[in-house]
mmCIF file with all atom_site columns, C-alpha atoms in Angstrom:
data_model
loop_
_atom_site.group_PDB
_atom_site.id
_atom_site.type_symbol
_atom_site.label_atom_id
_atom_site.label_alt_id
_atom_site.label_comp_id
_atom_site.label_asym_id
_atom_site.label_entity_id
_atom_site.label_seq_id
_atom_site.pdbx_PDB_ins_code
_atom_site.Cartn_x
_atom_site.Cartn_y
_atom_site.Cartn_z
_atom_site.occupancy
_atom_site.B_iso_or_equiv
_atom_site.pdbx_formal_charge
_atom_site.auth_seq_id
_atom_site.auth_comp_id
_atom_site.auth_asym_id
_atom_site.auth_atom_id
_atom_site.pdbx_PDB_model_num
ATOM 1   C CA . GLN A 1 1   ? 0.000   0.000  0.000   1.00 70.00 ? 292 GLN A CA 1
ATOM 2   C CA . LYS A 1 2   ? 1.336   3.406  -0.970  1.00 78.00 ? 293 LYS A CA 1
ATOM 3   C CA . GLU A 1 3   ? 1.700   5.931  1.830   1.00 91.00 ? 294 GLU A CA 1
ATOM 4   C CA . VAL A 1 4   ? -0.252  8.583  -0.098  1.00 95.00 ? 295 VAL A CA 1
ATOM 5   C CA . GLU A 1 5   ? -2.600  7.514  -2.881  1.00 96.00 ? 296 GLU A CA 1
ATOM 6   C CA . GLN A 1 6   ? -4.207  9.588  -5.578  1.00 96.00 ? 297 GLN A CA 1
ATOM 7   C CA . ASN A 1 7   ? -6.079  8.659  -8.721  1.00 91.00 ? 298 ASN A CA 1
ATOM 8   C CA . SER A 1 8   ? -3.669  9.478  -11.551 1.00 88.00 ? 299 SER A CA 1
ATOM 9   C CA . GLY A 1 9   ? -6.474  10.654 -13.858 1.00 88.00 ? 300 GLY A CA 1
ATOM 10  C CA . PRO A 1 10  ? -6.780  12.379 -16.165 1.00 93.00 ? 301 PRO A CA 1
ATOM 11  C CA . LEU A 1 11  ? -9.853  13.933 -14.602 1.00 96.00 ? 302 LEU A CA 1
ATOM 12  C CA . SER A 1 12  ? -11.776 15.908 -17.212 1.00 96.00 ? 303 SER A CA 1
ATOM 13  C CA . VAL A 1 13  ? -14.133 18.613 -15.960 1.00 96.00 ? 304 VAL A CA 1
ATOM 14  C CA . PRO A 1 14  ? -16.106 21.171 -17.991 1.00 97.00 ? 305 PRO A CA 1
ATOM 15  C CA . GLU A 1 15  ? -15.261 24.822 -17.544 1.00 97.00 ? 306 GLU A CA 1
ATOM 16  C CA . GLY A 1 16  ? -17.270 26.398 -14.733 1.00 97.00 ? 307 GLY A CA 1
ATOM 17  C CA . ALA A 1 17  ? -17.953 23.092 -12.975 1.00 97.00 ? 308 ALA A CA 1
ATOM 18  C CA . ILE A 1 18  ? -16.592 21.832 -9.650  1.00 97.00 ? 309 ILE A CA 1
ATOM 19  C CA . ALA A 1 19  ? -13.480 19.656 -9.785  1.00 97.00 ? 310 ALA A CA 1
ATOM 20  C CA . SER A 1 20  ? -13.076 17.187 -6.936  1.00 97.00 ? 311 SER A CA 1
ATOM 21  C CA . LEU A 1 21  ? -9.666  15.694 -6.205  1.00 98.00 ? 312 LEU A CA 1
ATOM 22  C CA . ASN A 1 22  ? -9.177  12.974 -3.627  1.00 97.00 ? 313 ASN A CA 1
ATOM 23  C CA . CYS A 1 23  ? -6.297  11.586 -1.610  1.00 97.00 ? 314 CYS A CA 1
ATOM 24  C CA . THR A 1 24  ? -5.963  8.842  0.987   1.00 97.00 ? 315 THR A CA 1
ATOM 25  C CA . TYR A 1 25  ? -3.042  8.221  3.307   1.00 96.00 ? 316 TYR A CA 1
ATOM 26  C CA . SER A 1 26  ? -1.903  5.261  5.354   1.00 93.00 ? 317 SER A CA 1
ATOM 27  C CA . ASP A 1 27  ? -0.206  6.773  8.437   1.00 90.00 ? 318 ASP A CA 1
ATOM 28  C CA . ARG A 1 28  ? -2.800  7.535  11.121  1.00 90.00 ? 319 ARG A CA 1
ATOM 29  C CA . GLY A 1 29  ? -0.226  9.746  12.847  1.00 87.00 ? 320 GLY A CA 1
ATOM 30  C CA . SER A 1 30  ? -0.255  12.239 9.977   1.00 90.00 ? 321 SER A CA 1
ATOM 31  C CA . GLN A 1 31  ? -1.005  15.757 11.115  1.00 89.00 ? 322 GLN A CA 1
ATOM 32  C CA . SER A 1 32  ? -0.106  18.134 8.306   1.00 92.00 ? 323 SER A CA 1
ATOM 33  C CA . PHE A 1 33  ? -1.703  18.023 4.862   1.00 95.00 ? 324 PHE A CA 1
ATOM 34  C CA . PHE A 1 34  ? -0.953  20.041 1.768   1.00 96.00 ? 325 PHE A CA 1
ATOM 35  C CA . TRP A 1 35  ? -2.202  20.453 -1.775  1.00 98.00 ? 326 TRP A CA 1
ATOM 36  C CA . TYR A 1 36  ? 0.186   21.567 -4.497  1.00 98.00 ? 327 TYR A CA 1
ATOM 37  C CA . ARG A 1 37  ? -0.433  22.389 -8.155  1.00 98.00 ? 328 ARG A CA 1
ATOM 38  C CA . GLN A 1 38  ? 2.206   21.552 -10.733 1.00 97.00 ? 329 GLN A CA 1
ATOM 39  C CA . TYR A 1 39  ? 2.103   22.715 -14.323 1.00 97.00 ? 330 TYR A CA 1
ATOM 40  C CA . SER A 1 40  ? 3.991   20.662 -16.878 1.00 94.00 ? 331 SER A CA 1
ATOM 41  C CA . GLY A 1 41  ? 7.711   21.401 -16.686 1.00 91.00 ? 332 GLY A CA 1
ATOM 42  C CA . LYS A 1 42  ? 7.336   23.568 -13.599 1.00 94.00 ? 333 LYS A CA 1
ATOM 43  C CA . SER A 1 43  ? 7.874   23.048 -9.886  1.00 96.00 ? 334 SER A CA 1
ATOM 44  C CA . PRO A 1 44  ? 5.047   22.415 -7.383  1.00 97.00 ? 335 PRO A CA 1
ATOM 45  C CA . GLU A 1 45  ? 3.194   25.480 -6.140  1.00 96.00 ? 336 GLU A CA 1
ATOM 46  C CA . LEU A 1 46  ? 1.438   25.452 -2.758  1.00 96.00 ? 337 LEU A CA 1
ATOM 47  C CA . ILE A 1 47  ? -2.335  25.845 -2.942  1.00 97.00 ? 338 ILE A CA 1
ATOM 48  C CA . MET A 1 48  ? -3.441  25.109 0.600   1.00 95.00 ? 339 MET A CA 1
ATOM 49  C CA . SER A 1 49  ? -2.469  23.555 3.891   1.00 95.00 ? 340 SER A CA 1
ATOM 50  C CA . ILE A 1 50  ? -4.904  21.976 6.347   1.00 96.00 ? 341 ILE A CA 1
ATOM 51  C CA . TYR A 1 51  ? -4.291  20.609 9.816   1.00 93.00 ? 342 TYR A CA 1
ATOM 52  C CA . SER A 1 52  ? -7.736  20.080 11.417  1.00 93.00 ? 343 SER A CA 1
ATOM 53  C CA . ASN A 1 53  ? -10.735 17.996 10.493  1.00 96.00 ? 344 ASN A CA 1
ATOM 54  C CA . GLY A 1 54  ? -13.320 19.807 8.420   1.00 96.00 ? 345 GLY A CA 1
ATOM 55  C CA . ASP A 1 55  ? -13.259 22.288 5.570   1.00 97.00 ? 346 ASP A CA 1
ATOM 56  C CA . LYS A 1 56  ? -10.887 25.132 4.820   1.00 97.00 ? 347 LYS A CA 1
ATOM 57  C CA . GLU A 1 57  ? -11.744 27.583 2.073   1.00 97.00 ? 348 GLU A CA 1
ATOM 58  C CA . ASP A 1 58  ? -9.466  29.923 0.129   1.00 96.00 ? 349 ASP A CA 1
ATOM 59  C CA . GLY A 1 59  ? -11.059 31.630 -2.838  1.00 97.00 ? 350 GLY A CA 1
ATOM 60  C CA . ARG A 1 60  ? -12.230 29.009 -5.323  1.00 97.00 ? 351 ARG A CA 1
ATOM 61  C CA . PHE A 1 61  ? -10.423 26.249 -3.428  1.00 98.00 ? 352 PHE A CA 1
ATOM 62  C CA . THR A 1 62  ? -11.749 24.189 -0.512  1.00 98.00 ? 353 THR A CA 1
ATOM 63  C CA . ALA A 1 63  ? -9.695  21.555 1.254   1.00 98.00 ? 354 ALA A CA 1
ATOM 64  C CA . GLN A 1 64  ? -11.501 18.895 3.268   1.00 98.00 ? 355 GLN A CA 1
ATOM 65  C CA . LEU A 1 65  ? -9.883  16.674 5.883   1.00 97.00 ? 356 LEU A CA 1
ATOM 66  C CA . ASN A 1 66  ? -11.263 13.581 7.600   1.00 97.00 ? 357 ASN A CA 1
ATOM 67  C CA . LYS A 1 67  ? -8.606  12.020 9.813   1.00 95.00 ? 358 LYS A CA 1
ATOM 68  C CA . ALA A 1 68  ? -10.852 9.155  10.920  1.00 95.00 ? 359 ALA A CA 1
ATOM 69  C CA . SER A 1 69  ? -11.212 8.059  7.303   1.00 95.00 ? 360 SER A CA 1
ATOM 70  C CA . GLN A 1 70  ? -7.617  9.068  6.449   1.00 96.00 ? 361 GLN A CA 1
ATOM 71  C CA . TYR A 1 71  ? -8.933  11.105 3.573   1.00 96.00 ? 362 TYR A CA 1
ATOM 72  C CA . VAL A 1 72  ? -8.216  14.587 2.276   1.00 98.00 ? 363 VAL A CA 1
ATOM 73  C CA . SER A 1 73  ? -9.786  16.253 -0.736  1.00 98.00 ? 364 SER A CA 1
ATOM 74  C CA . LEU A 1 74  ? -9.579  19.437 -2.757  1.00 98.00 ? 365 LEU A CA 1
ATOM 75  C CA . LEU A 1 75  ? -12.553 21.072 -4.430  1.00 98.00 ? 366 LEU A CA 1
ATOM 76  C CA . ILE A 1 76  ? -12.080 23.665 -7.146  1.00 98.00 ? 367 ILE A CA 1
ATOM 77  C CA . ARG A 1 77  ? -15.178 25.727 -7.860  1.00 98.00 ? 368 ARG A CA 1
ATOM 78  C CA . ASP A 1 78  ? -15.847 27.529 -11.144 1.00 97.00 ? 369 ASP A CA 1
ATOM 79  C CA . SER A 1 79  ? -13.050 25.583 -12.843 1.00 97.00 ? 370 SER A CA 1
ATOM 80  C CA . GLN A 1 80  ? -11.006 27.540 -15.369 1.00 97.00 ? 371 GLN A CA 1
ATOM 81  C CA . PRO A 1 81  ? -8.771  26.288 -18.206 1.00 96.00 ? 372 PRO A CA 1
ATOM 82  C CA . SER A 1 82  ? -5.818  27.674 -16.220 1.00 96.00 ? 373 SER A CA 1
ATOM 83  C CA . ASP A 1 83  ? -6.619  25.097 -13.519 1.00 97.00 ? 374 ASP A CA 1
ATOM 84  C CA . SER A 1 84  ? -5.491  22.336 -15.893 1.00 97.00 ? 375 SER A CA 1
ATOM 85  C CA . ALA A 1 85  ? -2.447  20.889 -14.132 1.00 97.00 ? 376 ALA A CA 1
ATOM 86  C CA . THR A 1 86  ? -1.320  18.009 -11.941 1.00 97.00 ? 377 THR A CA 1
ATOM 87  C CA . TYR A 1 87  ? -2.474  18.275 -8.344  1.00 98.00 ? 378 TYR A CA 1
ATOM 88  C CA . LEU A 1 88  ? -0.240  16.763 -5.687  1.00 98.00 ? 379 LEU A CA 1
ATOM 89  C CA . CYS A 1 89  ? -1.416  15.717 -2.249  1.00 97.00 ? 380 CYS A CA 1
ATOM 90  C CA . ALA A 1 90  ? 1.281   15.790 0.453   1.00 96.00 ? 381 ALA A CA 1
ATOM 91  C CA . VAL A 1 91  ? 1.140   14.429 3.994   1.00 95.00 ? 382 VAL A CA 1
ATOM 92  C CA . SER A 1 92  ? 3.427   14.720 7.017   1.00 89.00 ? 383 SER A CA 1
ATOM 93  C CA . PRO A 1 93  ? 3.327   13.003 10.403  1.00 76.00 ? 384 PRO A CA 1
ATOM 94  C CA . TRP A 1 94  ? 3.562   15.087 13.567  1.00 65.00 ? 385 TRP A CA 1
ATOM 95  C CA . SER A 1 95  ? 6.980   16.701 13.850  1.00 61.00 ? 386 SER A CA 1
ATOM 96  C CA . ALA A 1 96  ? 8.335   14.387 11.190  1.00 65.00 ? 387 ALA A CA 1
ATOM 97  C CA . SER A 1 97  ? 11.060  15.873 9.093   1.00 69.00 ? 388 SER A CA 1
ATOM 98  C CA . LYS A 1 98  ? 9.658   14.749 5.805   1.00 81.00 ? 389 LYS A CA 1
ATOM 99  C CA . ILE A 1 99  ? 6.635   15.303 3.635   1.00 88.00 ? 390 ILE A CA 1
ATOM 100 C CA . ILE A 1 100 ? 5.330   12.435 1.546   1.00 92.00 ? 391 ILE A CA 1
ATOM 101 C CA . PHE A 1 101 ? 3.780   13.180 -1.814  1.00 95.00 ? 392 PHE A CA 1
ATOM 102 C CA . GLY A 1 102 ? 1.279   11.237 -3.817  1.00 96.00 ? 393 GLY A CA 1
ATOM 103 C CA . SER A 1 103 ? 1.857   10.670 -7.512  1.00 96.00 ? 394 SER A CA 1
ATOM 104 C CA . GLY A 1 104 ? -0.617  13.388 -8.424  1.00 97.00 ? 395 GLY A CA 1
ATOM 105 C CA . THR A 1 105 ? -3.902  13.664 -10.307 1.00 97.00 ? 396 THR A CA 1
ATOM 106 C CA . ARG A 1 106 ? -3.925  15.203 -13.764 1.00 97.00 ? 397 ARG A CA 1
ATOM 107 C CA . LEU A 1 107 ? -6.823  17.611 -14.118 1.00 97.00 ? 398 LEU A CA 1
ATOM 108 C CA . SER A 1 108 ? -8.035  18.827 -17.492 1.00 97.00 ? 399 SER A CA 1
ATOM 109 C CA . ILE A 1 109 ? -10.620 21.600 -17.751 1.00 96.00 ? 400 ILE A CA 1
ATOM 110 C CA . ARG A 1 110 ? -12.430 21.419 -21.072 1.00 93.00 ? 401 ARG A CA 1
ATOM 111 C CA . PRO A 1 111 ? -14.012 24.576 -22.564 1.00 89.00 ? 402 PRO A CA 1
ATOM 112 C CA . ASP B 2 1   ? 11.174  38.873 -1.411  1.00 63.00 ? 199 ASP B CA 1
ATOM 113 C CA . ALA B 2 2   ? 13.035  36.310 -3.459  1.00 81.00 ? 200 ALA B CA 1
ATOM 114 C CA . GLY B 2 3   ? 11.730  32.781 -3.470  1.00 94.00 ? 201 GLY B CA 1
ATOM 115 C CA . VAL B 2 4   ? 13.788  29.626 -3.290  1.00 97.00 ? 202 VAL B CA 1
ATOM 116 C CA . THR B 2 5   ? 16.592  29.778 -5.831  1.00 97.00 ? 203 THR B CA 1
ATOM 117 C CA . GLN B 2 6   ? 18.352  26.773 -7.298  1.00 98.00 ? 204 GLN B CA 1
ATOM 118 C CA . SER B 2 7   ? 21.356  26.424 -9.549  1.00 97.00 ? 205 SER B CA 1
ATOM 119 C CA . PRO B 2 8   ? 22.085  25.314 -12.131 1.00 97.00 ? 206 PRO B CA 1
ATOM 120 C CA . THR B 2 9   ? 18.751  25.013 -13.958 1.00 97.00 ? 207 THR B CA 1
ATOM 121 C CA . HIS B 2 10  ? 19.959  22.253 -16.251 1.00 97.00 ? 208 HIS B CA 1
ATOM 122 C CA . LEU B 2 11  ? 22.897  19.888 -16.081 1.00 96.00 ? 209 LEU B CA 1
ATOM 123 C CA . ILE B 2 12  ? 24.137  17.075 -18.288 1.00 97.00 ? 210 ILE B CA 1
ATOM 124 C CA . LYS B 2 13  ? 26.527  14.508 -16.854 1.00 97.00 ? 211 LYS B CA 1
ATOM 125 C CA . THR B 2 14  ? 27.779  11.072 -17.793 1.00 97.00 ? 212 THR B CA 1
ATOM 126 C CA . ARG B 2 15  ? 27.601  7.884  -15.772 1.00 97.00 ? 213 ARG B CA 1
ATOM 127 C CA . GLY B 2 16  ? 30.113  7.711  -12.937 1.00 97.00 ? 214 GLY B CA 1
ATOM 128 C CA . GLN B 2 17  ? 30.522  11.460 -12.595 1.00 98.00 ? 215 GLN B CA 1
ATOM 129 C CA . GLN B 2 18  ? 29.696  13.522 -9.547  1.00 98.00 ? 216 GLN B CA 1
ATOM 130 C CA . VAL B 2 19  ? 27.337  16.493 -9.324  1.00 98.00 ? 217 VAL B CA 1
ATOM 131 C CA . THR B 2 20  ? 26.641  19.308 -6.850  1.00 98.00 ? 218 THR B CA 1
ATOM 132 C CA . LEU B 2 21  ? 23.346  21.148 -6.833  1.00 98.00 ? 219 LEU B CA 1
ATOM 133 C CA . ARG B 2 22  ? 22.796  24.372 -4.910  1.00 98.00 ? 220 ARG B CA 1
ATOM 134 C CA . CYS B 2 23  ? 19.852  25.972 -3.150  1.00 98.00 ? 221 CYS B CA 1
ATOM 135 C CA . SER B 2 24  ? 19.160  29.230 -1.356  1.00 97.00 ? 222 SER B CA 1
ATOM 136 C CA . PRO B 2 25  ? 16.051  29.276 0.826   1.00 96.00 ? 223 PRO B CA 1
ATOM 137 C CA . ILE B 2 26  ? 13.495  32.008 1.261   1.00 95.00 ? 224 ILE B CA 1
ATOM 138 C CA . SER B 2 27  ? 14.827  34.660 3.612   1.00 94.00 ? 225 SER B CA 1
ATOM 139 C CA . GLY B 2 28  ? 13.995  33.705 7.185   1.00 91.00 ? 226 GLY B CA 1
ATOM 140 C CA . HIS B 2 29  ? 13.505  30.015 6.410   1.00 92.00 ? 227 HIS B CA 1
ATOM 141 C CA . LYS B 2 30  ? 15.936  27.791 8.250   1.00 91.00 ? 228 LYS B CA 1
ATOM 142 C CA . SER B 2 31  ? 14.711  24.431 6.945   1.00 91.00 ? 229 SER B CA 1
ATOM 143 C CA . VAL B 2 32  ? 15.722  23.114 3.543   1.00 94.00 ? 230 VAL B CA 1
ATOM 144 C CA . SER B 2 33  ? 14.555  19.870 1.977   1.00 94.00 ? 231 SER B CA 1
ATOM 145 C CA . TRP B 2 34  ? 15.618  18.106 -1.193  1.00 97.00 ? 232 TRP B CA 1
ATOM 146 C CA . TYR B 2 35  ? 13.392  16.018 -3.447  1.00 97.00 ? 233 TYR B CA 1
ATOM 147 C CA . GLN B 2 36  ? 13.833  13.963 -6.578  1.00 98.00 ? 234 GLN B CA 1
ATOM 148 C CA . GLN B 2 37  ? 11.011  13.942 -9.102  1.00 97.00 ? 235 GLN B CA 1
ATOM 149 C CA . VAL B 2 38  ? 10.904  11.628 -12.086 1.00 96.00 ? 236 VAL B CA 1
ATOM 150 C CA . LEU B 2 39  ? 8.359   12.031 -14.874 1.00 92.00 ? 237 LEU B CA 1
ATOM 151 C CA . GLY B 2 40  ? 4.865   10.983 -13.859 1.00 90.00 ? 238 GLY B CA 1
ATOM 152 C CA . GLN B 2 41  ? 5.642   10.707 -10.149 1.00 94.00 ? 239 GLN B CA 1
ATOM 153 C CA . GLY B 2 42  ? 5.365   12.980 -7.169  1.00 95.00 ? 240 GLY B CA 1
ATOM 154 C CA . PRO B 2 43  ? 8.497   14.379 -5.523  1.00 96.00 ? 241 PRO B CA 1
ATOM 155 C CA . GLN B 2 44  ? 10.409  11.793 -3.480  1.00 96.00 ? 242 GLN B CA 1
ATOM 156 C CA . PHE B 2 45  ? 11.958  13.019 -0.230  1.00 94.00 ? 243 PHE B CA 1
ATOM 157 C CA . ILE B 2 46  ? 15.767  12.831 -0.076  1.00 96.00 ? 244 ILE B CA 1
ATOM 158 C CA . PHE B 2 47  ? 16.898  14.990 2.859   1.00 92.00 ? 245 PHE B CA 1
ATOM 159 C CA . GLN B 2 48  ? 15.811  17.660 5.272   1.00 92.00 ? 246 GLN B CA 1
ATOM 160 C CA . TYR B 2 49  ? 18.205  20.016 7.030   1.00 92.00 ? 247 TYR B CA 1
ATOM 161 C CA . TYR B 2 50  ? 17.367  22.391 9.827   1.00 89.00 ? 248 TYR B CA 1
ATOM 162 C CA . GLU B 2 51  ? 19.866  24.639 11.566  1.00 86.00 ? 249 GLU B CA 1
ATOM 163 C CA . LYS B 2 52  ? 22.683  22.932 9.666   1.00 88.00 ? 250 LYS B CA 1
ATOM 164 C CA . GLU B 2 53  ? 21.801  19.476 10.950  1.00 90.00 ? 251 GLU B CA 1
ATOM 165 C CA . GLU B 2 54  ? 20.281  16.581 9.049   1.00 91.00 ? 252 GLU B CA 1
ATOM 166 C CA . ARG B 2 55  ? 16.796  16.055 10.422  1.00 87.00 ? 253 ARG B CA 1
ATOM 167 C CA . GLY B 2 56  ? 15.477  13.495 7.983   1.00 88.00 ? 254 GLY B CA 1
ATOM 168 C CA . ARG B 2 57  ? 16.643  11.168 5.245   1.00 91.00 ? 255 ARG B CA 1
ATOM 169 C CA . GLY B 2 58  ? 14.619  9.346  2.640   1.00 91.00 ? 256 GLY B CA 1
ATOM 170 C CA . ASN B 2 59  ? 15.248  5.972  1.077   1.00 92.00 ? 257 ASN B CA 1
ATOM 171 C CA . PHE B 2 60  ? 18.180  6.941  -1.137  1.00 96.00 ? 258 PHE B CA 1
ATOM 172 C CA . PRO B 2 61  ? 21.631  5.327  -1.369  1.00 97.00 ? 259 PRO B CA 1
ATOM 173 C CA . ASP B 2 62  ? 24.718  6.739  0.310   1.00 96.00 ? 260 ASP B CA 1
ATOM 174 C CA . ARG B 2 63  ? 25.782  8.190  -3.029  1.00 98.00 ? 261 ARG B CA 1
ATOM 175 C CA . PHE B 2 64  ? 23.442  11.040 -2.109  1.00 98.00 ? 262 PHE B CA 1
ATOM 176 C CA . SER B 2 65  ? 24.658  13.510 0.493   1.00 97.00 ? 263 SER B CA 1
ATOM 177 C CA . ALA B 2 66  ? 23.861  17.056 1.467   1.00 97.00 ? 264 ALA B CA 1
ATOM 178 C CA . ARG B 2 67  ? 24.858  19.826 3.789   1.00 96.00 ? 265 ARG B CA 1
ATOM 179 C CA . GLN B 2 68  ? 23.541  23.152 5.002   1.00 96.00 ? 266 GLN B CA 1
ATOM 180 C CA . PHE B 2 69  ? 25.661  26.222 5.525   1.00 96.00 ? 267 PHE B CA 1
ATOM 181 C CA . PRO B 2 70  ? 25.496  28.896 8.254   1.00 95.00 ? 268 PRO B CA 1
ATOM 182 C CA . ASN B 2 71  ? 23.484  31.150 5.911   1.00 94.00 ? 269 ASN B CA 1
ATOM 183 C CA . TYR B 2 72  ? 20.972  28.243 5.530   1.00 95.00 ? 270 TYR B CA 1
ATOM 184 C CA . SER B 2 73  ? 21.801  27.634 1.887   1.00 97.00 ? 271 SER B CA 1
ATOM 185 C CA . SER B 2 74  ? 22.308  24.006 0.980   1.00 97.00 ? 272 SER B CA 1
ATOM 186 C CA . GLU B 2 75  ? 24.070  21.697 -1.435  1.00 98.00 ? 273 GLU B CA 1
ATOM 187 C CA . LEU B 2 76  ? 23.060  18.265 -2.647  1.00 98.00 ? 274 LEU B CA 1
ATOM 188 C CA . ASN B 2 77  ? 25.852  16.003 -3.864  1.00 98.00 ? 275 ASN B CA 1
ATOM 189 C CA . VAL B 2 78  ? 25.411  12.849 -5.880  1.00 98.00 ? 276 VAL B CA 1
ATOM 190 C CA . ASN B 2 79  ? 28.392  10.596 -6.561  1.00 97.00 ? 277 ASN B CA 1
ATOM 191 C CA . ALA B 2 80  ? 28.878  7.813  -9.090  1.00 98.00 ? 278 ALA B CA 1
ATOM 192 C CA . LEU B 2 81  ? 25.938  8.950  -11.191 1.00 98.00 ? 279 LEU B CA 1
ATOM 193 C CA . LEU B 2 82  ? 23.665  6.324  -12.718 1.00 97.00 ? 280 LEU B CA 1
ATOM 194 C CA . LEU B 2 83  ? 21.284  6.635  -15.630 1.00 97.00 ? 281 LEU B CA 1
ATOM 195 C CA . GLY B 2 84  ? 18.433  6.320  -13.135 1.00 96.00 ? 282 GLY B CA 1
ATOM 196 C CA . ASP B 2 85  ? 19.518  9.506  -11.393 1.00 98.00 ? 283 ASP B CA 1
ATOM 197 C CA . SER B 2 86  ? 18.133  11.505 -14.314 1.00 97.00 ? 284 SER B CA 1
ATOM 198 C CA . ALA B 2 87  ? 15.358  13.585 -12.779 1.00 97.00 ? 285 ALA B CA 1
ATOM 199 C CA . LEU B 2 88  ? 14.211  16.997 -11.644 1.00 98.00 ? 286 LEU B CA 1
ATOM 200 C CA . TYR B 2 89  ? 15.830  17.824 -8.316  1.00 98.00 ? 287 TYR B CA 1
ATOM 201 C CA . LEU B 2 90  ? 13.767  20.154 -6.215  1.00 98.00 ? 288 LEU B CA 1
ATOM 202 C CA . CYS B 2 91  ? 14.753  22.175 -3.211  1.00 97.00 ? 289 CYS B CA 1
ATOM 203 C CA . ALA B 2 92  ? 12.119  23.458 -0.798  1.00 95.00 ? 290 ALA B CA 1
ATOM 204 C CA . SER B 2 93  ? 12.342  25.697 2.222   1.00 94.00 ? 291 SER B CA 1
ATOM 205 C CA . SER B 2 94  ? 10.012  26.191 5.137   1.00 91.00 ? 292 SER B CA 1
ATOM 206 C CA . SER B 2 95  ? 9.798   27.890 8.480   1.00 86.00 ? 293 SER B CA 1
ATOM 207 C CA . ARG B 2 96  ? 10.229  25.775 11.566  1.00 73.00 ? 294 ARG B CA 1
ATOM 208 C CA . HIS B 2 97  ? 7.582   23.516 13.054  1.00 68.00 ? 295 HIS B CA 1
ATOM 209 C CA . GLN B 2 98  ? 4.781   25.230 14.914  1.00 65.00 ? 296 GLN B CA 1
ATOM 210 C CA . ASP B 2 99  ? 3.206   23.174 17.682  1.00 66.00 ? 297 ASP B CA 1
ATOM 211 C CA . GLY B 2 100 ? 4.732   20.074 16.137  1.00 65.00 ? 298 GLY B CA 1
ATOM 212 C CA . LEU B 2 101 ? 3.099   20.678 12.783  1.00 71.00 ? 299 LEU B CA 1
ATOM 213 C CA . ASN B 2 102 ? 5.132   20.796 9.621   1.00 78.00 ? 300 ASN B CA 1
ATOM 214 C CA . GLN B 2 103 ? 4.792   24.112 7.830   1.00 84.00 ? 301 GLN B CA 1
ATOM 215 C CA . PRO B 2 104 ? 4.229   24.279 4.068   1.00 88.00 ? 302 PRO B CA 1
ATOM 216 C CA . GLN B 2 105 ? 7.284   23.860 1.912   1.00 91.00 ? 303 GLN B CA 1
ATOM 217 C CA . HIS B 2 106 ? 7.961   26.303 -0.884  1.00 94.00 ? 304 HIS B CA 1
ATOM 218 C CA . PHE B 2 107 ? 9.762   24.960 -3.903  1.00 96.00 ? 305 PHE B CA 1
ATOM 219 C CA . GLY B 2 108 ? 12.413  26.371 -6.169  1.00 97.00 ? 306 GLY B CA 1
ATOM 220 C CA . ASP B 2 109 ? 12.281  25.910 -9.927  1.00 97.00 ? 307 ASP B CA 1
ATOM 221 C CA . GLY B 2 110 ? 14.463  22.821 -9.723  1.00 97.00 ? 308 GLY B CA 1
ATOM 222 C CA . THR B 2 111 ? 17.559  21.507 -11.442 1.00 98.00 ? 309 THR B CA 1
ATOM 223 C CA . ARG B 2 112 ? 16.956  19.157 -14.337 1.00 97.00 ? 310 ARG B CA 1
ATOM 224 C CA . LEU B 2 113 ? 19.730  16.574 -14.324 1.00 98.00 ? 311 LEU B CA 1
ATOM 225 C CA . SER B 2 114 ? 20.293  14.369 -17.353 1.00 97.00 ? 312 SER B CA 1
ATOM 226 C CA . ILE B 2 115 ? 22.699  11.439 -17.221 1.00 97.00 ? 313 ILE B CA 1
ATOM 227 C CA . LEU B 2 116 ? 24.068  10.165 -20.538 1.00 94.00 ? 314 LEU B CA 1
#
């Protein structure tokens, strides 16, 4: 079992719709969770961090965390073509000196 | 403020050679981490340094080593290069833990290393 699992996609979503990206993790001791966006040929760019169960909203982005289910998700509202990228879920245990990334989900927003 | 800077941006080496990659963190960040990313995969953790000490090491062979300097910049060294070392090497910096929680890491543009 991978430590952080994501559906590789591609996930195709029409412009203006909600894109839903999911991630599961295996270490119950994980405490810090991050979503990154990576355009082709570029480095990862932080979208959001979340540490507590529930929802956290930032503009068009909402991160959702459920530690009991070991599940974290990212919702993108009003999807735009510029949102087409690979989305990386990253997880870190408490005080651990490493962050573990999933393989990423490719998102494609179709006009 | 400048972000994380890495050099060089591209590098071509041959098998058996050695390479040194460099990273300067965001001002005020004392933690630097190194990652290897191959096509189609997420970044794989190599090292983390904080206050010039190694705080974490991923599952990489001893050919990989790193260090952090008093100004918090860092170098990643890879010896005896193999074809499989071809990848994008990413450096990320972050502020220290808060209440035991890892803070977000901010990435540089990376060094693309090609081994012939």
